[in-house]
């Protein structure tokens, strides 16, 4: 039996999507107040995984480290040293709406890193968490 290449591609895409969804479902979500408390206590670090142009447009949460998802998906020039420096701490990730943060958090969890998805930047700003300006260059 031969499977048409297009059908095989669709099947593999569906399988990958279901695996990623399963990983994302296992990552705990955390609200801004609880995340800020963990960061203030030194038990966790907060990462904004949006892209530099987004940081420049909206700013970032004051306590956040800016590490682009594109770097996470690529060479991890910035991510690798950050993860080494913060080994043993929970990595709390947020993005614009929580989707990219969930993907990054799931990948970190699969590597044994304690992590949470803190959702999107707007929720942080709406919760009154302090923000700061950020440069588009990283």
XYZ file of C-alpha atoms in Angstrom:
138
model
C 0.000 0.000 0.000
C 1.367 3.398 -1.010
C 0.326 6.617 0.680
C 0.135 9.721 -1.452
C 2.809 12.250 -0.343
C 0.198 14.950 0.335
C -1.832 12.609 2.562
C 1.329 11.594 4.390
C 2.259 15.248 4.918
C -1.217 16.018 6.292
C -1.077 13.004 8.586
C 2.336 13.989 9.943
C 1.194 17.592 10.435
C -1.861 16.427 12.385
C 0.288 14.117 14.499
C 2.770 16.889 15.287
C -0.046 19.283 16.200
C -1.580 16.749 18.577
C 1.780 16.074 20.252
C 2.440 19.799 20.706
C -1.066 20.295 22.082
C -0.530 17.465 24.558
C 2.744 19.009 25.740
C 1.165 22.452 26.039
C -1.697 21.016 28.098
C 0.792 19.661 30.675
C 2.427 23.034 31.334
C 0.825 24.775 34.294
C -0.576 28.243 33.804
C 0.121 30.952 36.339
C -1.520 34.328 36.849
C 0.522 37.560 36.914
C 0.247 38.111 40.686
C 1.411 34.595 41.574
C 4.218 34.757 39.007
C 5.378 38.165 40.265
C 5.480 36.789 43.820
C 7.691 33.843 42.801
C 10.011 36.181 40.891
C 10.223 38.610 43.842
C 11.075 35.696 46.164
C 13.902 34.617 43.818
C 12.256 31.243 43.161
C 11.555 31.933 39.491
C 12.618 34.079 36.571
C 10.267 35.709 34.089
C 10.896 35.570 30.332
C 9.212 37.605 27.588
C 9.564 35.355 24.527
C 8.067 37.808 22.027
C 10.222 39.289 19.279
C 12.285 42.499 19.643
C 9.886 44.567 17.517
C 7.071 43.625 19.917
C 9.141 44.564 22.958
C 9.830 47.978 21.421
C 6.175 48.513 20.521
C 4.563 47.712 23.888
C 7.346 47.533 26.434
C 7.896 44.526 28.687
C 7.124 43.535 32.258
C 9.709 45.278 34.442
C 11.057 42.035 35.928
C 11.258 40.192 32.599
C 14.291 38.986 30.735
C 13.786 39.397 26.981
C 14.599 36.210 25.059
C 13.018 35.870 21.628
C 11.250 32.661 20.645
C 13.081 32.846 17.315
C 16.366 32.418 19.240
C 14.834 29.540 21.218
C 13.842 27.853 17.945
C 17.252 28.550 16.411
C 20.805 28.703 17.747
C 19.784 29.594 21.323
C 22.595 32.154 21.486
C 20.828 33.958 24.337
C 18.688 31.125 25.713
C 21.499 28.628 26.481
C 23.492 30.896 28.831
C 20.276 32.122 30.449
C 19.119 28.564 31.187
C 22.556 27.594 32.529
C 22.638 30.652 34.804
C 19.114 29.972 36.110
C 19.315 26.186 36.495
C 17.118 25.093 39.376
C 14.757 28.060 39.151
C 11.309 27.951 37.636
C 11.172 29.615 34.213
C 7.918 31.551 33.798
C 7.269 32.477 30.172
C 4.851 34.974 28.621
C 4.294 36.375 25.123
C 1.522 38.416 23.500
C -1.361 36.045 24.175
C 0.119 32.874 25.686
C 0.487 30.700 22.573
C 4.211 31.069 21.986
C 4.819 31.013 25.734
C 3.011 27.674 25.903
C 5.141 26.253 23.109
C 8.403 27.407 24.729
C 7.278 26.245 28.183
C 6.308 22.814 26.813
C 9.709 22.418 25.154
C 11.453 23.435 28.392
C 9.298 21.032 30.415
C 10.195 18.223 28.007
C 13.859 18.914 28.899
C 13.090 18.651 32.612
C 12.940 22.382 33.355
C 10.295 23.522 35.844
C 8.226 26.016 33.897
C 4.885 27.818 33.725
C 2.939 29.696 31.058
C 2.076 33.186 32.297
C -0.089 34.020 29.290
C 0.111 37.378 27.577
C 1.601 40.812 28.146
C -1.808 42.507 28.203
C -2.877 40.460 31.238
C 0.245 41.630 33.061
C -0.376 45.270 32.208
C -4.081 44.950 33.092
C -3.103 43.429 36.459
C -1.113 46.573 37.245
C 2.280 44.893 37.079
C 5.063 47.401 36.379
C 6.341 47.615 32.814
C 9.376 49.214 31.193
C 10.465 50.288 27.735
C 12.545 47.860 25.734
C 14.857 48.200 22.775
C 14.014 46.539 19.452
C 17.639 45.395 19.191
C 18.740 42.353 21.100
